[in-house]
Coordinates of N, CA and C and ligand atoms in Angstrom, one line a residue:
X1 N 0.7 -1.2 -0.1 CA 0.0 0.3 0.3 C 0.8 1.2 0.1
X2 N 0.9 1.9 -0.7 CA 0.8 3.4 -0.6 C -0.1 4.7 0.3
X3 N 0.5 4.7 0.8 CA -0.7 5.5 1.6 C -0.3 7.0 1.8
X4 N -1.5 8.1 1.8 CA -1.5 9.6 1.2 C -2.5 10.0 2.7
X5 N -1.8 11.1 2.8 CA -2.8 12.4 3.8 C -3.3 13.1 3.4
X6 N -4.5 13.2 3.2 CA -5.1 14.5 2.6 C -5.2 15.6 3.5
X7 N -4.3 16.4 3.3 CA -5.6 18.0 4.7 C -6.8 18.3 3.7
X8 N -7.5 18.5 3.6 CA -8.5 19.5 3.5 C -8.8 20.6 3.9
X9 N -8.5 21.9 3.6 CA -8.8 23.1 3.3 C -8.2 23.4 5.2
X10 N -7.3 23.2 5.5 CA -6.9 24.4 6.8 C -6.7 25.5 6.3
X11 N -7.4 26.5 6.0 CA -7.3 28.2 5.9 C -7.3 28.6 6.9
X12 N -7.4 30.0 6.5 CA -6.9 31.6 7.2 C -8.8 31.6 8.5
X13 N -9.1 31.1 6.3 CA -10.8 31.9 6.8 C -11.7 30.8 7.4
X14 N -11.3 29.2 7.3 CA -12.1 28.1 7.9 C -12.0 28.2 9.4
X15 N -10.7 29.1 9.5 CA -10.6 29.0 11.3 C -11.0 29.4 12.2
X16 N -10.9 29.6 13.1 CA -11.6 31.1 14.3 C -11.1 32.0 13.2
X17 N -11.6 33.8 13.5 CA -11.8 35.0 13.5 C -11.1 35.0 11.5
X18 N -11.2 33.8 11.0 CA -11.6 34.0 9.4 C -13.1 33.9 9.1
X19 N -13.6 34.2 7.9 CA -14.4 34.9 7.1 C -15.5 33.7 7.5
X20 N -15.2 32.7 7.9 CA -16.1 31.7 8.0 C -16.0 30.4 8.5
X21 N -15.4 30.9 9.5 CA -14.5 29.9 10.7 C -15.4 29.3 11.7
X22 N -14.7 28.5 11.6 CA -15.4 27.0 12.1 C -14.9 27.1 13.3
X23 N -15.9 26.4 14.4 CA -14.8 26.1 15.5 C -14.1 25.4 15.6
X24 N -12.9 25.0 16.0 CA -12.1 23.7 16.8 C -10.6 23.7 15.4
X25 N -11.2 24.9 14.2 CA -10.2 24.9 13.4 C -8.9 25.1 13.4
X26 N -8.2 25.9 14.2 CA -7.1 26.2 15.0 C -6.5 25.0 15.6
X27 N -7.1 24.4 16.3 CA -6.7 23.4 17.2 C -6.5 22.0 16.0
X28 N -7.6 22.0 14.6 CA -7.1 20.8 13.9 C -5.5 21.6 13.0
X29 N -5.1 22.1 13.0 CA -3.9 23.1 12.2 C -2.9 21.9 12.9
X30 N -3.0 22.5 14.4 CA -2.4 22.4 15.5 C -1.9 20.5 15.6
X31 N -2.7 20.3 15.9 CA -3.1 18.7 15.8 C -2.4 18.2 14.8
X32 N -2.7 18.5 13.6 CA -2.0 18.3 12.4 C -0.6 18.3 12.4
X33 N -0.4 19.1 13.0 CA 1.3 19.4 12.8 C 2.2 18.5 14.1
X34 N 0.9 18.0 15.5 CA 1.0 17.5 16.0 C 1.8 15.5 15.5
X35 N 0.5 15.2 14.7 CA 0.0 14.2 14.5 C 1.3 14.1 13.1
X36 N 1.7 14.8 12.4 CA 2.4 14.6 11.2 C 3.9 14.1 11.4
X37 N 3.8 14.7 12.7 CA 6.0 15.1 13.2 C 5.8 13.1 14.3
X38 N 4.7 12.9 14.7 CA 4.9 11.9 15.6 C 4.5 11.1 14.2
X39 N 4.1 10.7 12.8 CA 3.6 9.8 12.1 C 4.2 10.1 11.2
X40 N 5.1 10.9 11.4 CA 5.5 11.4 9.5 C 6.0 11.1 8.7
X41 N 5.8 9.9 9.1 CA 7.1 8.1 8.6 C 6.0 7.2 8.1
X42 N 4.5 7.1 9.1 CA 4.0 6.5 8.3 C 2.9 7.2 6.8
X43 N 2.8 7.9 6.9 CA 2.6 8.2 5.5 C 3.5 8.3 4.4
X44 N 3.2 7.7 2.9 CA 4.1 8.4 1.5 C 4.0 9.6 1.0
X45 N 3.3 10.3 1.4 CA 3.1 11.7 0.9 C 2.1 12.4 1.6
X46 N 1.9 13.6 1.7 CA 0.9 14.9 2.1 C 0.3 15.7 1.4
X47 N -0.3 15.0 1.1 CA -1.8 16.6 0.2 C -2.0 17.3 0.7
X48 N -2.1 19.0 0.6 CA -3.1 19.9 0.8 C -4.0 20.3 0.0
X49 N -5.2 20.9 0.1 CA -6.0 21.3 -0.6 C -6.6 22.9 0.1
X50 N -7.4 23.0 -1.5 CA -7.1 25.2 -0.4 C -8.6 25.7 -0.7
X51 N -8.9 26.4 -0.6 CA -10.7 26.6 -1.2 C -9.8 27.8 -1.9
X52 N -9.7 28.6 -3.3 CA -9.3 28.8 -3.9 C -9.9 29.7 -5.2
X53 N -11.2 30.8 -5.2 CA -11.7 31.4 -5.2 C -11.4 32.6 -6.0
X54 N -12.1 32.6 -7.2 CA -11.5 34.1 -8.1 C -13.1 34.6 -8.4
X55 N -13.3 34.0 -8.8 CA -15.3 34.5 -9.2 C -15.8 33.6 -9.4
X56 N -16.6 33.2 -7.6 CA -17.4 31.6 -7.6 C -18.6 31.7 -8.1
X57 N -19.4 32.8 -8.3 CA -20.3 33.0 -8.3 C -21.9 32.8 -7.6
X58 N -22.7 32.3 -7.9 CA -23.5 32.0 -6.4 C -23.0 31.5 -5.7
X59 N -22.0 31.0 -5.4 CA -21.1 30.2 -4.2 C -20.9 31.5 -3.0
X60 N -20.7 32.8 -3.7 CA -20.4 34.1 -2.6 C -21.9 34.5 -2.7
X61 N -22.5 35.5 -1.3 CA -23.1 36.0 -1.6 C -23.4 36.9 -0.3
X62 N -24.2 38.5 -0.3 CA -24.5 39.3 1.0 C -25.4 38.5 1.3
X63 N -26.4 37.6 1.1 CA -27.3 37.3 2.5 C -26.7 35.2 1.8
X64 N -25.6 34.7 2.6 CA -25.7 33.7 2.5 C -27.2 32.7 3.2
X65 N -27.4 31.5 3.1 CA -28.2 30.5 3.3 C -27.3 29.8 4.3
X66 N -25.5 29.3 3.8 CA -25.3 28.8 4.8 C -25.4 27.3 4.4
X67 N -25.8 27.1 2.7 CA -26.0 25.5 3.3 C -25.4 25.5 1.3
X68 N -26.1 26.4 0.4 CA -25.1 26.4 -0.7 C -24.9 27.6 -0.7
X69 N -24.9 29.2 -0.2 CA -23.7 30.1 -0.2 C -23.8 30.3 0.8
X70 N -22.7 31.8 1.0 CA -21.5 31.8 1.7 C -20.9 33.2 2.0
X71 N -20.9 33.5 2.7 CA -19.9 34.6 2.9 C -18.7 34.8 1.9
X72 N -18.3 35.5 1.1 CA -17.1 35.8 0.4 C -15.7 35.5 1.4
X73 N -15.6 34.0 0.8 CA -14.2 33.8 1.9 C -13.8 32.7 1.1
X74 N -11.8 33.0 1.2 CA -10.5 32.2 0.4 C -10.4 32.6 -0.8
X75 N -10.4 33.8 -0.9 CA -10.0 34.6 -2.6 C -8.3 34.8 -2.7
X76 N -8.4 33.9 -3.8 CA -7.3 33.7 -4.4 C -6.1 34.2 -4.6
X77 N -5.0 33.8 -3.3 CA -4.5 35.0 -3.3 C -4.1 35.3 -2.0
X78 N -5.3 35.7 -0.6 CA -5.7 36.6 0.2 C -4.7 35.8 1.4
X79 N -5.2 36.5 2.1 CA -4.8 35.9 4.0 C -5.2 35.0 4.8
X80 N -6.9 34.7 3.2 CA -7.6 33.9 3.8 C -7.4 32.7 3.2
X81 N -6.7 32.8 2.2 CA -7.5 31.9 1.2 C -5.6 30.6 2.0
X82 N -4.5 31.7 2.5 CA -3.5 30.9 3.2 C -3.2 29.9 4.1
X83 N -2.9 28.7 4.2 CA -2.7 27.5 5.5 C -3.1 28.7 6.5
X84 N -3.8 28.1 7.7 CA -3.0 28.7 9.2 C -1.8 28.2 9.5
X85 N -0.9 29.5 10.6 CA 0.2 29.1 10.9 C 0.4 27.7 11.4
X86 N -0.7 27.8 12.5 CA -0.3 26.4 13.3 C 0.3 25.1 12.4
X87 N -0.3 24.9 11.3 CA -0.3 23.8 10.6 C 0.9 23.8 10.5
X88 N 2.1 23.0 10.3 CA 3.3 22.9 9.9 C 3.4 22.4 8.4
X89 N 4.1 23.1 7.0 CA 3.8 23.3 6.2 C 4.7 22.3 5.7
X90 N 5.6 22.0 6.3 CA 7.2 21.5 5.4 C 6.9 20.1 5.0
X91 N 6.1 19.3 5.7 CA 6.0 17.9 5.1 C 4.6 17.8 4.3
X92 N 4.2 18.7 3.7 CA 3.2 18.7 2.9 C 4.0 18.7 1.5
X93 N 3.6 17.9 0.4 CA 4.2 17.3 -1.1 C 3.3 18.4 -2.1
X94 N 2.4 18.8 -1.6 CA 1.9 19.5 -3.1 C 0.6 19.4 -2.7
X95 N -0.2 20.7 -3.0 CA -0.8 21.7 -2.8 C -2.1 21.8 -4.3
X96 N -3.3 21.8 -3.6 CA -4.5 21.6 -4.8 C -5.6 21.7 -4.3
X97 N -5.9 23.1 -5.0 CA -6.6 24.0 -5.9 C -7.6 24.0 -6.2
X98 N -8.6 24.6 -5.5 CA -10.7 24.7 -5.9 C -11.5 25.8 -5.8
X99 N -11.8 25.7 -6.6 CA -13.7 26.9 -6.7 C -12.7 27.5 -7.4
X100 N -12.1 27.5 -8.5 CA -11.6 29.6 -8.8 C -12.4 29.6 -9.4
X101 N -13.7 29.5 -10.0 CA -14.7 29.9 -10.9 C -15.9 29.6 -11.0
X102 N -16.2 28.0 -9.4 CA -17.0 27.8 -9.2 C -16.9 27.1 -7.6
X103 N -18.8 26.7 -7.1 CA -18.0 26.0 -5.6 C -17.5 24.8 -6.1
X104 N -16.5 23.8 -5.2 CA -16.5 23.0 -5.3 C -16.1 22.4 -3.6
X105 N -16.8 21.7 -3.9 CA -16.2 21.3 -2.0 C -15.4 19.8 -2.1
X106 N -15.7 19.3 -3.3 CA -14.3 17.8 -2.9 C -13.3 18.9 -3.3
X107 N -11.9 18.1 -2.8 CA -10.5 17.7 -2.9 C -10.4 18.0 -3.9
X108 N -10.8 16.7 -5.0 CA -10.5 16.1 -6.0 C -11.2 17.1 -7.5
X109 N -11.6 17.9 -7.0 CA -12.1 18.9 -7.7 C -10.7 19.9 -8.3
X110 N -9.7 19.5 -7.2 CA -8.7 20.7 -7.1 C -7.8 20.4 -8.1
X111 N -6.7 21.3 -8.3 CA -5.4 21.1 -9.7 C -4.0 21.6 -9.0
X112 N -3.4 20.9 -9.8 CA -1.9 21.5 -8.5 C -1.9 22.4 -8.7
X113 N -1.1 22.7 -7.7 CA -0.5 24.5 -7.3 C 0.5 24.2 -8.3
X114 N 1.6 25.6 -8.9 CA 2.8 25.6 -9.6 C 3.4 26.1 -8.0
X115 N 4.4 25.5 -7.8 CA 6.2 25.5 -6.6 C 5.6 26.4 -6.2
X116 N 6.4 27.3 -7.2 CA 6.4 29.2 -6.7 C 5.2 30.0 -6.7
X117 N 4.2 29.0 -6.3 CA 3.1 30.4 -6.1 C 2.5 30.2 -5.1
X118 N 2.9 29.0 -4.4 CA 2.3 28.9 -3.4 C 1.9 29.9 -2.3
X119 N 2.8 30.9 -1.9 CA 2.2 31.6 -1.1 C 1.3 32.9 -1.7
X120 N 1.6 33.1 -2.5 CA 1.2 34.3 -3.2 C -0.3 33.5 -4.0
X121 N -0.1 33.5 -5.1 CA -1.4 32.5 -6.1 C -1.5 33.5 -7.1
X122 N -0.7 34.3 -7.7 CA -1.2 34.8 -9.1 C -1.7 34.3 -9.6
X123 N -2.9 34.4 -9.9 CA -3.3 33.7 -11.6 C -2.2 33.4 -12.6
X124 N -2.4 32.3 -13.5 CA -1.3 32.2 -14.5 C -2.8 32.3 -15.6
X125 N -1.6 32.6 -16.2 CA -2.3 33.8 -18.2 C -3.0 32.4 -19.1
X126 N -1.8 31.7 -18.2 CA -2.1 30.4 -19.6 C -2.9 28.8 -18.6
X127 N -4.3 29.8 -17.7 CA -4.4 28.9 -16.9 C -6.1 28.3 -17.5
X128 N -5.9 28.8 -19.2 CA -7.1 28.2 -20.1 C -7.4 27.3 -20.4
X129 N -5.5 27.0 -20.6 CA -5.1 25.3 -21.2 C -4.8 24.7 -20.4
X130 N -6.3 23.1 -20.5 CA -6.2 22.0 -20.0 C -5.1 21.6 -19.7
X131 N -4.1 21.8 -20.6 CA -2.9 21.0 -20.8 C -1.5 20.0 -19.9
X132 N -1.7 21.6 -19.3 CA -0.3 21.4 -17.8 C -1.1 20.7 -16.7
X133 N -2.8 20.5 -16.8 CA -3.3 20.7 -15.3 C -3.6 19.2 -14.7
X134 N -2.5 19.1 -13.5 CA -2.7 18.2 -12.7 C -4.4 17.7 -11.8
X135 N -4.3 17.2 -12.0 CA -5.6 16.7 -10.8 C -4.7 16.4 -9.6
X136 N -5.7 16.3 -8.6 CA -5.8 15.7 -7.7 C -5.5 13.9 -7.9
X137 N -6.4 13.5 -8.1 CA -6.7 12.4 -8.5 C -4.7 11.3 -9.6
X138 N -5.4 12.8 -10.6 CA -3.9 12.4 -11.5 C -2.2 12.4 -10.5
X139 N -2.3 13.3 -10.1 CA -1.2 13.3 -9.3 C -0.7 11.9 -7.9
X140 N -1.9 11.4 -8.0 CA -2.2 10.6 -6.9 C -2.0 9.2 -7.4
X141 N -2.0 9.0 -8.9 CA -1.9 7.8 -10.0 C -0.5 7.5 -9.7
X142 N 0.2 9.1 -10.5 CA 1.2 9.1 -10.4 C 1.6 8.7 -9.3
X143 N 1.9 8.9 -8.6 CA 2.6 8.6 -7.0 C 2.3 6.8 -7.0
X144 N 1.5 6.2 -7.3 CA 1.0 5.5 -7.1 C 0.6 4.9 -5.6
X145 N 0.0 6.2 -4.9 CA -1.2 6.4 -3.9 C -2.7 5.4 -3.7
X146 N -2.6 3.9 -3.2 CA -3.4 4.0 -3.0 C -4.9 4.2 -1.7
X147 N -4.1 4.2 -0.9 CA -4.7 4.6 0.5 C -4.8 5.9 1.0
X148 N -6.3 6.4 1.6 CA -5.9 8.1 1.4 C -6.5 8.4 3.4
X149 N -6.1 9.0 3.5 CA -6.9 9.4 5.4 C -6.8 11.2 5.3
X150 N -8.1 10.8 5.2 CA -7.8 12.2 5.4 C -8.8 12.9 5.9
X151 N -8.3 14.7 6.3 CA -8.4 15.3 7.7 C -9.2 16.5 7.2
X152 N -9.1 17.4 8.1 CA -9.3 19.2 7.6 C -10.9 19.8 7.9
X153 N -10.8 20.6 6.8 CA -12.1 21.8 7.5 C -13.2 21.1 6.3
X154 N -14.3 21.9 6.2 CA -15.3 20.9 7.2 C -16.0 19.6 7.1
X155 N -15.6 18.5 8.7 CA -16.2 17.8 8.2 C -17.3 17.3 7.5
X156 N -18.1 18.0 7.6 CA -19.6 17.3 7.0 C -19.7 18.3 5.5
X157 N -18.8 19.5 4.6 CA -18.8 19.4 4.0 C -17.5 19.3 2.7
X158 N -16.4 20.3 3.2 CA -14.9 19.3 1.9 C -14.6 18.5 2.6
X159 N -14.9 17.9 3.6 CA -13.9 16.2 4.1 C -15.1 15.6 3.2
X160 N -16.2 15.8 3.6 CA -17.4 14.7 3.5 C -16.9 14.5 1.6
X161 N -17.0 15.4 1.6 CA -17.3 15.6 -0.1 C -16.4 14.8 -0.7
X162 N -14.9 14.9 -0.6 CA -13.5 14.3 -0.5 C -13.5 13.1 -0.4
X163 N -13.8 12.6 0.8 CA -13.7 11.1 0.6 C -15.0 10.5 0.2
X164 N -16.0 10.7 -0.1 CA -17.0 10.3 -1.1 C -16.4 9.9 -2.5
X165 N -15.9 11.4 -2.8 CA -15.0 11.1 -4.7 C -13.6 9.8 -4.3
X166 N -13.3 10.4 -3.1 CA -12.1 9.2 -2.8 C -12.0 7.9 -2.9
X167 N -13.2 7.3 -1.9 CA -13.6 6.0 -2.5 C -14.7 5.7 -3.7
X168 N -15.4 6.7 -4.2 CA -15.9 6.6 -6.0 C -14.6 6.5 -7.5
X169 N -13.4 6.8 -6.7 CA -12.2 7.1 -7.8 C -11.3 5.9 -7.1
X170 N -12.0 5.0 -6.1 CA -10.9 3.1 -5.6 C -10.2 3.4 -4.6
X171 N -10.3 4.4 -4.0 CA -8.7 4.2 -3.4 C -9.2 3.6 -1.6
X172 N -8.6 2.6 -1.2 CA -9.0 2.7 0.3 C -9.1 3.6 1.3
X173 N -10.1 4.2 1.5 CA -10.3 5.2 2.7 C -10.8 5.5 3.7
X174 N -10.2 6.6 4.4 CA -10.4 6.4 6.1 C -10.4 8.2 6.2
X175 N -11.6 8.3 7.4 CA -11.7 9.6 7.6 C -11.0 10.1 9.1
X176 N -10.1 11.0 9.7 CA -9.8 10.5 10.9 C -10.3 11.6 11.7
X177 N -11.6 11.6 12.2 CA -12.6 12.6 12.5 C -11.5 13.1 13.8
X178 N -10.4 12.2 15.1 CA -10.3 13.6 15.7 C -9.0 15.1 14.8
X179 N -8.8 14.9 13.9 CA -8.0 15.9 12.7 C -8.9 16.5 11.8
X180 N -10.0 16.6 12.5 CA -11.4 17.1 11.4 C -11.8 18.4 12.8
X181 N -12.6 19.0 11.8 CA -13.4 20.5 12.5 C -14.8 20.4 12.3
X182 N -16.2 19.8 12.3 CA -17.7 20.1 11.4 C -17.8 22.0 12.1
X183 N -19.0 21.6 10.8 CA -19.7 23.5 10.9 C -21.4 22.6 12.1
X184 N -21.4 21.7 11.6 CA -23.4 21.5 12.7 C -22.6 20.5 12.7
X185 N -23.3 19.9 14.1 CA -23.1 19.0 15.1 C -24.1 17.2 14.2
X186 N -25.2 17.9 14.2 CA -26.3 17.0 13.5 C -25.6 16.8 12.6
X187 N -25.4 17.4 11.6 CA -25.3 17.7 9.7 C -23.2 16.0 10.0
X188 N -22.8 16.6 10.9 CA -21.4 16.0 11.2 C -21.5 13.8 11.5
X189 N -23.0 14.2 12.1 CA -22.9 12.7 12.3 C -24.2 11.8 11.7
X190 N -24.7 12.4 10.6 CA -24.7 12.2 9.7 C -24.5 11.8 8.7
X191 N -22.8 12.6 8.5 CA -21.6 12.6 7.7 C -20.7 11.3 8.0
X192 N -21.1 11.2 9.5 CA -20.2 9.7 9.8 C -21.4 8.1 8.7
X193 N -22.4 8.8 9.4 CA -22.9 7.3 8.9 C -23.1 7.0 8.2
X194 N -22.9 8.3 6.7 CA -22.7 8.5 4.9 C -21.5 7.5 4.7
X195 N -21.2 8.2 5.4 CA -19.2 7.2 4.5 C -18.5 6.5 5.6
X196 N -19.6 6.1 6.7 CA -19.5 4.4 6.6 C -20.5 3.8 5.8
X197 N -21.3 4.5 4.9 CA -22.3 3.3 4.5 C -21.7 3.5 3.5
X198 N -20.6 4.1 2.3 CA -19.9 4.0 1.5 C -18.4 3.6 1.7
X199 N -18.6 2.8 3.1 CA -17.2 1.7 2.6 C -15.8 2.5 3.2
X200 N -16.4 3.4 3.8 CA -15.3 4.4 4.2 C -15.0 4.6 5.7
X201 N -14.0 4.0 6.2 CA -13.5 3.7 7.6 C -13.1 5.7 8.2
X202 N -14.2 5.4 9.5 CA -14.0 6.7 10.4 C -13.3 6.2 11.3
X203 N -12.4 7.1 11.5 CA -11.4 6.5 12.4 C -11.8 7.5 13.9
X204 N -12.4 7.0 15.4 CA -13.0 8.1 16.2 C -12.1 8.7 17.2
X205 N -11.2 7.5 17.3 CA -9.5 8.2 18.0 C -8.5 7.9 17.5
Ligands
ZN301 ZN1 -15.7 28.3 -0.7

């Protein structure tokens, strides 16, 4: 087995004080750093996704319903879109960005960020050419990854969508629940049941 840790959207805007702060977000960032320090050798690869919005249409709203529309967040290149400072980025092998022009909850909608662009994220003039685009799935397959452990924010939105897409794409998939933070307790409970129904291992501690 080749095993990768997937860190979903541990970004400033999804942590306390951010545009769409989730309680426990900063804790997840710090706990992930500790987990990687202790278990770094347990993963062959570590990847991170980032919500990365340029003009995502109705995903942003001044009167959000917090189901399909949200206050503006994770604007490409902004501080809010950067990973939380308590997350040690040294072990991260690659970053995948999603949602430039529409809502994207699953990390599998993400494409590889250019290496020299991670901090600032200037738009690539040639971005509409699909030729150089490497999706998360492409990258994982290129590296012979077949097992994924998914963590991050939010349990009941982007972690959920990423895990469901992972198992659908054929990966052996687990969600490490203590290293996630959820928006709504009831929805998190429903998400855990849904993930298990879909053959995803939900690790509770
Ligand atoms: Zn978003």
